[in-house]
Short mmCIF file of C-alpha atoms in Angstrom, two decimals:
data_model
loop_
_atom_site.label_atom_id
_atom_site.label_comp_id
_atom_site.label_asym_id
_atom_site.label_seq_id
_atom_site.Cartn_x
_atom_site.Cartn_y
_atom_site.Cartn_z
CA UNK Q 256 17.55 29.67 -1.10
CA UNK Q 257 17.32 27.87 2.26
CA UNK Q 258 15.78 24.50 2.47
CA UNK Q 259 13.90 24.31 5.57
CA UNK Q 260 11.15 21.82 4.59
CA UNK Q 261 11.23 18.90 2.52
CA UNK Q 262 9.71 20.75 -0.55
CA UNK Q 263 11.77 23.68 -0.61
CA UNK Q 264 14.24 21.66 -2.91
CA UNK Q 265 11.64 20.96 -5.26
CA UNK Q 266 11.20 24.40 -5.18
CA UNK Q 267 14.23 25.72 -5.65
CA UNK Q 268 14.72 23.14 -8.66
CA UNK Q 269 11.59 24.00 -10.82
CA UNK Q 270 12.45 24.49 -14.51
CA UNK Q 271 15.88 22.67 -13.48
CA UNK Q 272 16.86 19.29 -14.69
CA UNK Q 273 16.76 16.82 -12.25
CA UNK Q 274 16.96 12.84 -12.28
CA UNK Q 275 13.89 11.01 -10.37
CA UNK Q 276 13.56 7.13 -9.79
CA UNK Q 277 10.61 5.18 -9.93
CA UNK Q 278 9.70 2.60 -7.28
CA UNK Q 279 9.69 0.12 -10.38
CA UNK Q 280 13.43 1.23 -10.76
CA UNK Q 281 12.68 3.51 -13.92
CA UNK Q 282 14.81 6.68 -13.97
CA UNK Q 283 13.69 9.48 -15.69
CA UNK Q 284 15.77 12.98 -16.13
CA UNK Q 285 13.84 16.20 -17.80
CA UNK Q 286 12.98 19.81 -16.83
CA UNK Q 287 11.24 20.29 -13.51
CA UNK Q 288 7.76 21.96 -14.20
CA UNK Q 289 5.26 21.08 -11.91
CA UNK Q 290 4.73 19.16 -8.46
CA UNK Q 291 2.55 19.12 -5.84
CA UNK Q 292 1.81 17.72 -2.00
CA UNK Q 293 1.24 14.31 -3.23
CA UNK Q 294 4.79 14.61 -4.95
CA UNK Q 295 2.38 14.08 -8.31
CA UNK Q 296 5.01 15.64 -10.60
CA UNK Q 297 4.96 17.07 -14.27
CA UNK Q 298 8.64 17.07 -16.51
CA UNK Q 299 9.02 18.40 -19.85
CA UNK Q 300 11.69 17.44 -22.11
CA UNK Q 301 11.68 14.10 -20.39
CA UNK Q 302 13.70 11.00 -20.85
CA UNK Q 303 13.94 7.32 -19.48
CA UNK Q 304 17.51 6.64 -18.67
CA UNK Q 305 19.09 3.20 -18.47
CA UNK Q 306 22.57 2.47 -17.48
CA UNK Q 307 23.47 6.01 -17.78
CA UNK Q 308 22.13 6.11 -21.65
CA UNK Q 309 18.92 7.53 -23.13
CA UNK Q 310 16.20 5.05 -23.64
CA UNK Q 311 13.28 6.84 -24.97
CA UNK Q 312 12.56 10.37 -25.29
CA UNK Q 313 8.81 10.92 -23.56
CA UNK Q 314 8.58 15.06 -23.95
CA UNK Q 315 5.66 15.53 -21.67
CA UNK Q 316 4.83 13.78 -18.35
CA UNK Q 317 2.98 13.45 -15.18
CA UNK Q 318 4.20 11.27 -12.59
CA UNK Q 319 2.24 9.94 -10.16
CA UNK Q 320 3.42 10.92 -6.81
CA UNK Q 321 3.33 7.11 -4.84
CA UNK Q 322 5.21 6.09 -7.65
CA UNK Q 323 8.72 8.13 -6.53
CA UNK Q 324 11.39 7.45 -4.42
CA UNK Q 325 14.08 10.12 -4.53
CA UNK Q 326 14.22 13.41 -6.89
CA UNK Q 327 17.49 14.87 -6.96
CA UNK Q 328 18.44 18.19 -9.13
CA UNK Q 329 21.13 17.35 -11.63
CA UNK Q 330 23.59 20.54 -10.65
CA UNK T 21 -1.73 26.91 -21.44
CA UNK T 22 0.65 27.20 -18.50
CA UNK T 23 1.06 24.74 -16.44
CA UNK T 24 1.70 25.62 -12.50
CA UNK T 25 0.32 22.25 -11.05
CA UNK T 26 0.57 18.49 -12.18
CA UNK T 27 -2.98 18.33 -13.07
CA UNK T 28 -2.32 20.93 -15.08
CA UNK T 29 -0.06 18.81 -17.79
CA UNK T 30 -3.51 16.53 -18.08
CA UNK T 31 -6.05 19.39 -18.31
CA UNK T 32 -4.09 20.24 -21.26
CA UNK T 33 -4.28 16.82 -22.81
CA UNK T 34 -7.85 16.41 -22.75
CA UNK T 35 -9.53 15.26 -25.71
CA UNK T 36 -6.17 14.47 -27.03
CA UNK T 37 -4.34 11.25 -27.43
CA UNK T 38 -2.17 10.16 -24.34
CA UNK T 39 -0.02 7.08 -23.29
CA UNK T 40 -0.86 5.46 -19.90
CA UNK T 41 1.71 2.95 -17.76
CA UNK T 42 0.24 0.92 -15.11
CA UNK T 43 2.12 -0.38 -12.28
CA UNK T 44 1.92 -4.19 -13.44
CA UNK T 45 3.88 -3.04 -16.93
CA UNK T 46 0.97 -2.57 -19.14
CA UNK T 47 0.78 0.29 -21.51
CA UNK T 48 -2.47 2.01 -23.11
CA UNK T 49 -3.01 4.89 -25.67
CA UNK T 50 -6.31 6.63 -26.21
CA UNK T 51 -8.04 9.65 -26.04
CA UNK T 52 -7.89 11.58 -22.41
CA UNK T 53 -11.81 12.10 -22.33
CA UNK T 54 -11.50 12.88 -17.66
CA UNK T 55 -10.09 12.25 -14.75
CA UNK T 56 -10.07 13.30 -11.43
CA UNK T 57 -7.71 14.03 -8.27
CA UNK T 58 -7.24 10.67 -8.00
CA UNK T 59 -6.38 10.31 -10.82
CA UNK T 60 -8.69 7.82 -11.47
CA UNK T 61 -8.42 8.12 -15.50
CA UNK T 62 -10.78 7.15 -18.34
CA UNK T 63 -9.80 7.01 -22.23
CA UNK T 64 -11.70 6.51 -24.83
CA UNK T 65 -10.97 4.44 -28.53
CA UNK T 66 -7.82 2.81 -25.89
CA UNK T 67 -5.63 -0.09 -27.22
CA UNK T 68 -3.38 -2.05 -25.25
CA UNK T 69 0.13 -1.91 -26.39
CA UNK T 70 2.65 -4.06 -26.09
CA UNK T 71 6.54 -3.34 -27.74
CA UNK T 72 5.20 -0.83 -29.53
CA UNK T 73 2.44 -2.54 -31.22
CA UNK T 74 -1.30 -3.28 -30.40
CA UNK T 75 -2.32 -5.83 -28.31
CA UNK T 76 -5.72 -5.16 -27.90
CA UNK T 77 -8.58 -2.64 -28.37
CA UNK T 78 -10.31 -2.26 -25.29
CA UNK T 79 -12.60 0.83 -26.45
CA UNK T 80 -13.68 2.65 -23.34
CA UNK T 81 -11.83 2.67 -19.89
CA UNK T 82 -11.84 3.41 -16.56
CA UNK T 83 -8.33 3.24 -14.93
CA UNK T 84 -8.14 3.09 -11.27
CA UNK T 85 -5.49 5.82 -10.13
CA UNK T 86 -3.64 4.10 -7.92
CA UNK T 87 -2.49 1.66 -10.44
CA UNK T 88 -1.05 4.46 -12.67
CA UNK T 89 2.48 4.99 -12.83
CA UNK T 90 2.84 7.70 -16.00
CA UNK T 91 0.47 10.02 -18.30
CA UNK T 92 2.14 11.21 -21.15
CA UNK T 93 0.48 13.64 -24.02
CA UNK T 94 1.73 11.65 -27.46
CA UNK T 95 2.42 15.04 -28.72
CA UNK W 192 -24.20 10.66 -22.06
CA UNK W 193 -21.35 12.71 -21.79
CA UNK W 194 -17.77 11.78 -19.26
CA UNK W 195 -16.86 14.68 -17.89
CA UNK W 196 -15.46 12.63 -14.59
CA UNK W 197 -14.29 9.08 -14.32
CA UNK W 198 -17.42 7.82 -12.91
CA UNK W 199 -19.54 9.04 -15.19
CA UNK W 200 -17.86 6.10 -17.55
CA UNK W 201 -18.92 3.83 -14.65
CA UNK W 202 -22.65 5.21 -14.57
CA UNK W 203 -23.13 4.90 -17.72
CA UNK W 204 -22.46 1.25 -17.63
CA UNK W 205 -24.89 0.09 -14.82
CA UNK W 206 -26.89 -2.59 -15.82
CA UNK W 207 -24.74 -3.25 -18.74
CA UNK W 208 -22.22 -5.89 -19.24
CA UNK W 209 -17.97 -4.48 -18.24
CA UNK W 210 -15.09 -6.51 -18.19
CA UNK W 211 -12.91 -6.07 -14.66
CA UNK W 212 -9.12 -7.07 -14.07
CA UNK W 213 -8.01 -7.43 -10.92
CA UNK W 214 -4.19 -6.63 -10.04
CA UNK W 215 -3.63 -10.36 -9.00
CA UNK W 216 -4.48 -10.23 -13.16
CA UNK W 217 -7.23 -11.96 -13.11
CA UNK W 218 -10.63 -10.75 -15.39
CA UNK W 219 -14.05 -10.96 -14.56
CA UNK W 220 -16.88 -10.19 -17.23
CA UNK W 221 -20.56 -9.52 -15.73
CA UNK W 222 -23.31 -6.76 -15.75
CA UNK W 223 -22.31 -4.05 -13.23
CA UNK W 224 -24.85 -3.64 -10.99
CA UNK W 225 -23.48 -1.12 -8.38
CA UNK W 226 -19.89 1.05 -7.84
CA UNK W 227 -19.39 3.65 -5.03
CA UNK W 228 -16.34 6.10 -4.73
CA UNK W 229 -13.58 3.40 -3.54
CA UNK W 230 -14.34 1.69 -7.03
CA UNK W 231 -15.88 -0.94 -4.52
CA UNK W 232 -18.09 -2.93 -7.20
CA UNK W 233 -21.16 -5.62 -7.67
CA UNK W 234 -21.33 -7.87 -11.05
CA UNK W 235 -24.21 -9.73 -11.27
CA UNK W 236 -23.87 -13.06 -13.80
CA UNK W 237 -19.54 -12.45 -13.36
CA UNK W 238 -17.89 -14.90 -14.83
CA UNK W 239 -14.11 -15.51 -14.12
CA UNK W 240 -12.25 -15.24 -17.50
CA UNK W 241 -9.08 -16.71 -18.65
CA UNK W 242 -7.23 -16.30 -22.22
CA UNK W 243 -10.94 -15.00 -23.46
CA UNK W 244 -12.67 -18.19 -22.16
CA UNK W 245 -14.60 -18.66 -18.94
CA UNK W 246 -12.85 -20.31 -15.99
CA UNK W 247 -16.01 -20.15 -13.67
CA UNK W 248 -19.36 -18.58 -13.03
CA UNK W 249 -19.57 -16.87 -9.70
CA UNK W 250 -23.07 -14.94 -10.28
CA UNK W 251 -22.91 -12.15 -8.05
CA UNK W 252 -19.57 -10.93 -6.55
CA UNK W 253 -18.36 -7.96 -4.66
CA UNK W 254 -15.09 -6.80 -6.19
CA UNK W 255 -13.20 -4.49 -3.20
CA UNK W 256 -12.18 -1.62 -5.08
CA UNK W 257 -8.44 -1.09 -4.31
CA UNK W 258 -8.14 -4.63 -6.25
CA UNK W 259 -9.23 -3.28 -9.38
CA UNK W 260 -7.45 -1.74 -12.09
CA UNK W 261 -9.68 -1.03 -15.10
CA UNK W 262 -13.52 -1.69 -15.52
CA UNK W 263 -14.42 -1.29 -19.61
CA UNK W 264 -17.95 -1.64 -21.02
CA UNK W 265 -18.54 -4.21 -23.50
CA UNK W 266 -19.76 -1.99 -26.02
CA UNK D 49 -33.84 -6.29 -2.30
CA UNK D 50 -32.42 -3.61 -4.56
CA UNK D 51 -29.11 -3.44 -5.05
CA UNK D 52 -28.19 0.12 -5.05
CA UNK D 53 -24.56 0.21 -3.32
CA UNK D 54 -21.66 -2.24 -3.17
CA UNK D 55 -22.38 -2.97 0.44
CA UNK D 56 -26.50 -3.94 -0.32
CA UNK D 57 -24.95 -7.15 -1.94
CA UNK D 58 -22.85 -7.85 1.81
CA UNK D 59 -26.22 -6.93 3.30
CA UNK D 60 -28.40 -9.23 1.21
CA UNK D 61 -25.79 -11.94 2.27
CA UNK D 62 -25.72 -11.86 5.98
CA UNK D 63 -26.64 -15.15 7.65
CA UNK D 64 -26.02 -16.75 4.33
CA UNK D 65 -23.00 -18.93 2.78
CA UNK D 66 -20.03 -17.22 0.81
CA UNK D 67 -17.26 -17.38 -0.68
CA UNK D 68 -14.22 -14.79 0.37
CA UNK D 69 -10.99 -14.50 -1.76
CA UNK D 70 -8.06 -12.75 -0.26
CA UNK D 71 -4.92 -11.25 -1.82
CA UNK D 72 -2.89 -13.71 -0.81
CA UNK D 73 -4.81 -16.52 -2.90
CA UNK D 74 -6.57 -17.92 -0.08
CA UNK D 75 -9.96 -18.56 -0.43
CA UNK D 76 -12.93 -19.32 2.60
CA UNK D 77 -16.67 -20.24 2.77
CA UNK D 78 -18.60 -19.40 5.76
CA UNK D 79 -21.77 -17.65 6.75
CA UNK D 80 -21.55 -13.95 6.92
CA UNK D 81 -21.97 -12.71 10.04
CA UNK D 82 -21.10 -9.16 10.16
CA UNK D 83 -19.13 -6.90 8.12
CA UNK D 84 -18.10 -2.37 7.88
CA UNK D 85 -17.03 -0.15 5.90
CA UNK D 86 -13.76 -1.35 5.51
CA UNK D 87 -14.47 -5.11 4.59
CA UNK D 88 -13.63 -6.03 7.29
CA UNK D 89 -15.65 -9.23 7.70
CA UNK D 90 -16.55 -12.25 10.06
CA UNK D 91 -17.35 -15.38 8.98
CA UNK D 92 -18.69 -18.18 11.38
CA UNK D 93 -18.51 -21.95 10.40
CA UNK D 94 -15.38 -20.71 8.03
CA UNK D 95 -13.70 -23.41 6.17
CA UNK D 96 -9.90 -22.31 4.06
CA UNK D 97 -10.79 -24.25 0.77
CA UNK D 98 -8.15 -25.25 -1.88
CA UNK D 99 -9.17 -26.43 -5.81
CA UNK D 100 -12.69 -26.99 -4.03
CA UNK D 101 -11.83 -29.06 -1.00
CA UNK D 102 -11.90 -28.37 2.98
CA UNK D 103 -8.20 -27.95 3.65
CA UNK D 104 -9.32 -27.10 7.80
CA UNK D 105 -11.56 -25.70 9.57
CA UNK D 106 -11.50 -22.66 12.03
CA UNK D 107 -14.74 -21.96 12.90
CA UNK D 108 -15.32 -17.83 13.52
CA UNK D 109 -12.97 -15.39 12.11
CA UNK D 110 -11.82 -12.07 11.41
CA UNK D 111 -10.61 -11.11 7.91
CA UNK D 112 -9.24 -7.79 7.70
CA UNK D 113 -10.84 -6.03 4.82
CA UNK D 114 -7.61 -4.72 3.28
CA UNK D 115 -6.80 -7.99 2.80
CA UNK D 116 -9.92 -8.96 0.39
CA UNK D 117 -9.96 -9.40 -2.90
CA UNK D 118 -13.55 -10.58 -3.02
CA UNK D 119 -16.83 -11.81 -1.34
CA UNK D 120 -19.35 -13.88 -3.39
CA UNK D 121 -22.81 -15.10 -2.26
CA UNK D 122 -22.83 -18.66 -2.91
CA UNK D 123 -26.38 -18.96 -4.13
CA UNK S 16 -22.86 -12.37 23.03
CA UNK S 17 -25.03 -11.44 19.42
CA UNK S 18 -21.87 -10.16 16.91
CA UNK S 19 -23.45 -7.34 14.38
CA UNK S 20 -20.06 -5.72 13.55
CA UNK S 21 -16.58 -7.09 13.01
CA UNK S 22 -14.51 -5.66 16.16
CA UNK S 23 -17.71 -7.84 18.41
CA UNK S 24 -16.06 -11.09 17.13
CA UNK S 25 -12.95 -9.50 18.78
CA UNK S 26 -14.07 -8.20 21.80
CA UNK S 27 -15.81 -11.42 22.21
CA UNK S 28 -12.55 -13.32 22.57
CA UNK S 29 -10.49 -10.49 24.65
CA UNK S 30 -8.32 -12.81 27.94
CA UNK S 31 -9.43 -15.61 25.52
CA UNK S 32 -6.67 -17.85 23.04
CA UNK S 33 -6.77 -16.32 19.36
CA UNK S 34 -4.73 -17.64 15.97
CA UNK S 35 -3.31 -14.64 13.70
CA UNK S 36 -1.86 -14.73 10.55
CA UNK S 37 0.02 -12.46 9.18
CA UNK S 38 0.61 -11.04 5.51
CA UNK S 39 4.01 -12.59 5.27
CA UNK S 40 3.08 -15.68 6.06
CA UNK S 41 3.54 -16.89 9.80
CA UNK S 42 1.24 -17.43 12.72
CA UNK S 43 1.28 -16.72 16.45
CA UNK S 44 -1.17 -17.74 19.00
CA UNK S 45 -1.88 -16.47 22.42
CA UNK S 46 -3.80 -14.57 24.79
CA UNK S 47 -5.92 -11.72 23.00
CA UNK S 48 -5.35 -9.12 25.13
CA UNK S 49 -6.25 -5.44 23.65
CA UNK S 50 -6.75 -3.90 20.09
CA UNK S 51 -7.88 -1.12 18.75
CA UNK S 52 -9.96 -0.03 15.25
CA UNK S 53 -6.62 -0.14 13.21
CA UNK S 54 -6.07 -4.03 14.67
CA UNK S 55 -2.94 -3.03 15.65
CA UNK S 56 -3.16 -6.35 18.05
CA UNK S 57 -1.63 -7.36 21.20
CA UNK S 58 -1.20 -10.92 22.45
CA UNK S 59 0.45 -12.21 25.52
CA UNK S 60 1.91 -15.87 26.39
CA UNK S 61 2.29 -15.48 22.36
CA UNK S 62 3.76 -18.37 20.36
CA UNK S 63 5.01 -18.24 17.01
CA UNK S 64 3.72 -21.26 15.05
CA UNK S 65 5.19 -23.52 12.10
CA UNK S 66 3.15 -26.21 10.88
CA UNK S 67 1.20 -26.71 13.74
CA UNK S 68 4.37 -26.41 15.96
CA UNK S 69 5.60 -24.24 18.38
CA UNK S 70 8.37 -22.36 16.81
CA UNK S 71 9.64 -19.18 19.48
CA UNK S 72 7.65 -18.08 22.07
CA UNK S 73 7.67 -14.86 22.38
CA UNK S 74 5.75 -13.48 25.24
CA UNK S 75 4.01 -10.17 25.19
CA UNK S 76 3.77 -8.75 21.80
CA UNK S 77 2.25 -5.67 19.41
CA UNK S 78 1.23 -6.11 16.12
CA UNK S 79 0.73 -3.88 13.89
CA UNK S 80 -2.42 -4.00 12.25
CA UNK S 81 -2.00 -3.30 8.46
CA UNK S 82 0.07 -6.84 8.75
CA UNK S 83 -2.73 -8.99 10.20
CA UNK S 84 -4.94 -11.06 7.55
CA UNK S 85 -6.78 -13.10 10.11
CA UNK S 86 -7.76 -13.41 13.60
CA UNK S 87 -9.69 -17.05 15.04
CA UNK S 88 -10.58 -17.54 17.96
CA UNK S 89 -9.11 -20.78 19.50
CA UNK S 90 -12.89 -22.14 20.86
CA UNK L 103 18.15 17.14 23.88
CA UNK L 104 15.75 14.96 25.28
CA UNK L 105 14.11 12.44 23.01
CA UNK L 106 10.25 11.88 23.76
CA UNK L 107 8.64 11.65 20.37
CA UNK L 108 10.01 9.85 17.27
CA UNK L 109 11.24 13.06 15.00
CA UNK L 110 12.84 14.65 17.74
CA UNK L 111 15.65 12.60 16.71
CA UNK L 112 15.80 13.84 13.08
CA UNK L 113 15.68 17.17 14.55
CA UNK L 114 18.31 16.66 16.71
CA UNK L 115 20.23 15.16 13.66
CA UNK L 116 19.41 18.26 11.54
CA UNK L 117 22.79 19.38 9.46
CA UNK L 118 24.60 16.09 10.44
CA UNK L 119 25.17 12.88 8.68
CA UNK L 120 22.44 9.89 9.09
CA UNK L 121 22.10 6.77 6.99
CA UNK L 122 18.76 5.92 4.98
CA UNK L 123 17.56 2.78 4.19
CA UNK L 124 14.66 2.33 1.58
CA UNK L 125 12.43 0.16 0.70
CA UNK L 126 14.15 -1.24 -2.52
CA UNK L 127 17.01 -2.19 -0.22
CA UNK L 128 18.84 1.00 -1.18
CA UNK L 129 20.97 2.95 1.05
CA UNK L 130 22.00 6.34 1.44
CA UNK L 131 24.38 8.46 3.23
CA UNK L 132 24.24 12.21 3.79
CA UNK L 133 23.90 15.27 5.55
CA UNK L 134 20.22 16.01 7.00
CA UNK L 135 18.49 18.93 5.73
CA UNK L 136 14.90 19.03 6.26
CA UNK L 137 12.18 16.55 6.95
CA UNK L 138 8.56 16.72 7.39
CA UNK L 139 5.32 14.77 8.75
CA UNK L 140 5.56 11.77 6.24
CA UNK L 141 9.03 11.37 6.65
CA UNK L 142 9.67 13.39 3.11
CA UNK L 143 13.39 13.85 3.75
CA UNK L 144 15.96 15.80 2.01
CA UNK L 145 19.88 14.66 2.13
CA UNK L 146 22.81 17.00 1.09
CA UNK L 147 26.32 15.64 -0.11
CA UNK L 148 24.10 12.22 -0.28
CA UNK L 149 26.39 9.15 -1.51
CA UNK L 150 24.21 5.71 -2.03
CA UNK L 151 26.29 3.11 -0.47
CA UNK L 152 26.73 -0.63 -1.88
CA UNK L 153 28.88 -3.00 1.30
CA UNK L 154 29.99 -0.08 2.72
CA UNK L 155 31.25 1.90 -0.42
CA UNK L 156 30.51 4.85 -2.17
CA UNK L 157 27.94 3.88 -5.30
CA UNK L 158 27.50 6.87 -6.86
CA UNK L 159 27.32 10.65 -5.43
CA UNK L 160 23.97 12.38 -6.30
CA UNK L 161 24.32 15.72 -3.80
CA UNK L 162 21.28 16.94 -3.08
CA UNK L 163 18.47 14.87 -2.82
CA UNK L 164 14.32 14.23 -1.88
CA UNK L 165 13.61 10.62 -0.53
CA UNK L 166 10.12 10.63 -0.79
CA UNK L 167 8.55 9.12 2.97
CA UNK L 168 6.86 6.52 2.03
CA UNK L 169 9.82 4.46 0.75
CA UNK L 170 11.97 4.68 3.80
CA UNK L 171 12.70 2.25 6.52
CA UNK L 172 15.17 3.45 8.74
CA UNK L 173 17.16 7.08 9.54
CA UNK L 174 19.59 6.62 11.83
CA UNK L 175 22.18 9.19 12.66
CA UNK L 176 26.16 8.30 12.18
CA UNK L 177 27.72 9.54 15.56
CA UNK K 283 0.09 -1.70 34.39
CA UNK K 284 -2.63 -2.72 33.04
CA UNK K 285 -2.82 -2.94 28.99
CA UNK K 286 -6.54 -1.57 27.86
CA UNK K 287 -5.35 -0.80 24.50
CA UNK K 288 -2.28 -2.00 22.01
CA UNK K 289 -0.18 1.00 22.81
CA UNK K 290 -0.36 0.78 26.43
CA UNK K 291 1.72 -2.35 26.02
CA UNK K 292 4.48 -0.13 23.85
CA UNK K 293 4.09 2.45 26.82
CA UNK K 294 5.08 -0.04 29.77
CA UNK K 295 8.36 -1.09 27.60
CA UNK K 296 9.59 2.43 26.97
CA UNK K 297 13.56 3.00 28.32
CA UNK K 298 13.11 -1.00 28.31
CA UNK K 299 14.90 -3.50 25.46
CA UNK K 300 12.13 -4.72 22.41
CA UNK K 301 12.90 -6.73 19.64
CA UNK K 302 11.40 -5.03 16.34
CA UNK K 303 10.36 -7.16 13.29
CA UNK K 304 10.47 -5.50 9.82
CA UNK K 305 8.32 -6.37 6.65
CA UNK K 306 11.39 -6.81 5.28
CA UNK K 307 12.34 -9.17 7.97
CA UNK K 308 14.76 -7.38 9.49
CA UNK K 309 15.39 -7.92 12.96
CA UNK K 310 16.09 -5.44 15.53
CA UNK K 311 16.94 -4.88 19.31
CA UNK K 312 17.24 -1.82 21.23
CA UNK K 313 16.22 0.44 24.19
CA UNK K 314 12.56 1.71 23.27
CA UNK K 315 12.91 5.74 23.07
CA UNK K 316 9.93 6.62 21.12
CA UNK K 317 6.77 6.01 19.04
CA UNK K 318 4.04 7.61 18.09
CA UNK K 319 0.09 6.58 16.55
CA UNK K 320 1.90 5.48 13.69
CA UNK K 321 4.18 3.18 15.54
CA UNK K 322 7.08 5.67 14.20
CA UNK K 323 9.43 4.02 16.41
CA UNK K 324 12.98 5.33 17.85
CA UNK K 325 15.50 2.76 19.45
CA UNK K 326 18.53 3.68 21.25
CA UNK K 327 21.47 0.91 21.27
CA UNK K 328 20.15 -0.69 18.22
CA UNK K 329 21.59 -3.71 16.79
CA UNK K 330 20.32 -5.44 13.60
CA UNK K 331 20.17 -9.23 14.35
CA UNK K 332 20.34 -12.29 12.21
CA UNK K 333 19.96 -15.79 13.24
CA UNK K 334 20.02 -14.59 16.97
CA UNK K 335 23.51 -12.68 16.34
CA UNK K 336 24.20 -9.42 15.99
CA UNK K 337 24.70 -8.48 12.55
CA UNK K 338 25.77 -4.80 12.94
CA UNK K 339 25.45 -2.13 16.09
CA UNK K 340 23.61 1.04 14.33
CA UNK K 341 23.00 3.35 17.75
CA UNK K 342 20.20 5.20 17.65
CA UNK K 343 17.89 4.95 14.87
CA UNK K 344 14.48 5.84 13.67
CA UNK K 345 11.96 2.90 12.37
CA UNK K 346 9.04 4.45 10.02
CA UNK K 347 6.15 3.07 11.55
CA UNK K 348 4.91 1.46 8.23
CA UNK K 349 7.75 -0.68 8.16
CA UNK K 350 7.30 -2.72 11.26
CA UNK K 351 5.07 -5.65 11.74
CA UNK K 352 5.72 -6.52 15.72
CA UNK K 353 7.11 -5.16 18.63
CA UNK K 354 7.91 -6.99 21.63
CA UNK K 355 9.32 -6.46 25.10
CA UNK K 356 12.10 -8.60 25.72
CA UNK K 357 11.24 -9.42 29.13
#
């Protein structure tokens, strides 16, 4: 798939694990299911990371969009 | 229910019990009773938590979106 | 009355008494008098609140709505 | 007058002493002279108060509305 | 000139000596000479100020609106 | 290429390396894929950098717009 | 040229040397390529300053307008 706009990774990464940080420096990694314009964006399977290690285990969860800074597919 | 857009994952959780993080830290569970594109967010029987445990019961609330970081179903 | 948006939690507190927190964290307590869609609100008889006891009366105030976090009704 | 909207309370004020908190802690008294949409607001015979004393005086001003926390008629 | 909306204040001192302060803290004065409904702001003969001190002059100078918390007039 | 508006530099750094700065002080280096409007911007082979070494490689990545400072090619 | 409104001051200093101030406060200098309504800003011959030295020579590089709080010509 060819990634000519900046959504077209998020695209090509849906039901993928990828890693996303938090502008509070939270990182979560889980299953890419959802996202939209506002980069509002759903994960399933989801868990907080810290220092490389699992912190909690949070299934379900919507992110709100203003809250990201970088989502990056794990392969 | 399928979920093909963010607002999906809360249309799914409504009337059930979700967990909410602000952007100042603070966490709330409660019922999902509506929201809307801003996710502007309002639960009902909500307690504060804090490490797990209660803080305080706050009943009824309206959550301004823009101070939400997280919605997660608790199931 | 039922919520079926966020501001129907809001309209069905007019004239009644909400408690407000502000993200600078500070709480206000009064009866909410008027809201529009910013969250842009009026207390009338607000009182500034600290650790559950009042700091200061302020009677009416105009709380700008990108300040607020949560508005919950008393009751 | 009827307050209906979050501006009528601005409206009711105009000509008259109040008291303006912004996000940065500072708070002024002055007469409202004019104000829009966005908050943003002019005082005339503005004073920058601190724990309840005059710490100067600068006369007319522009506040920026993005900048306010909130406006409070002082009587 | 009668001031019934915020931007009159401004126009009102256009070619005249303003006082801005800015969200992070620091001052300039000088010569008000455009700005537009954003308040992105432009001053000539423009002094940065410390304390009630001249610290850099820097000439001709844009700033951006969303920055500026308050614009006096000198007079 | 002539330059004459701001993103005709990232397109005339498309499929070469730039640096990114973010807000959180982060920064990253990479090749430049795509970019839109708000800046959304999407890095392949993307190392963040600590001093001038290599942090951590995350390969492909989406810097969400909103949390960047600077994009500055690296020839 | 005459400066009517806050860009027309950016306009007479393009292909000239500005100094760019960050919210951050970062310093820059450079040879004013671009900007647009958002004060997206390109600089040719950029060098980050610090204490009135140069702290590191970066070429060309794009500023989000966001970011920046002033702009000024350095002559």
């Amino acid at each position: 798939m060819e990634i000519t706009r900046p959504l077209d990774l998020l695209n090509s990464a849906k039901d993928k694990k990828v890693m996303v940080e938090l502008k509070n420096g939270k990182q979560f990694v889980g299953k890419l299911v959802a996202f939209d314009m506002h980069i509002n964006t759903v994960l399933d399977e989801a868990e907080e990371m810290e220092n490389g290690e699992t912190k909690r285990k949070i299934g379900k969860v919507f992110l709100r969009g203003d809250t990201i800074i970088l989502i990056s597919p794990s392969d």
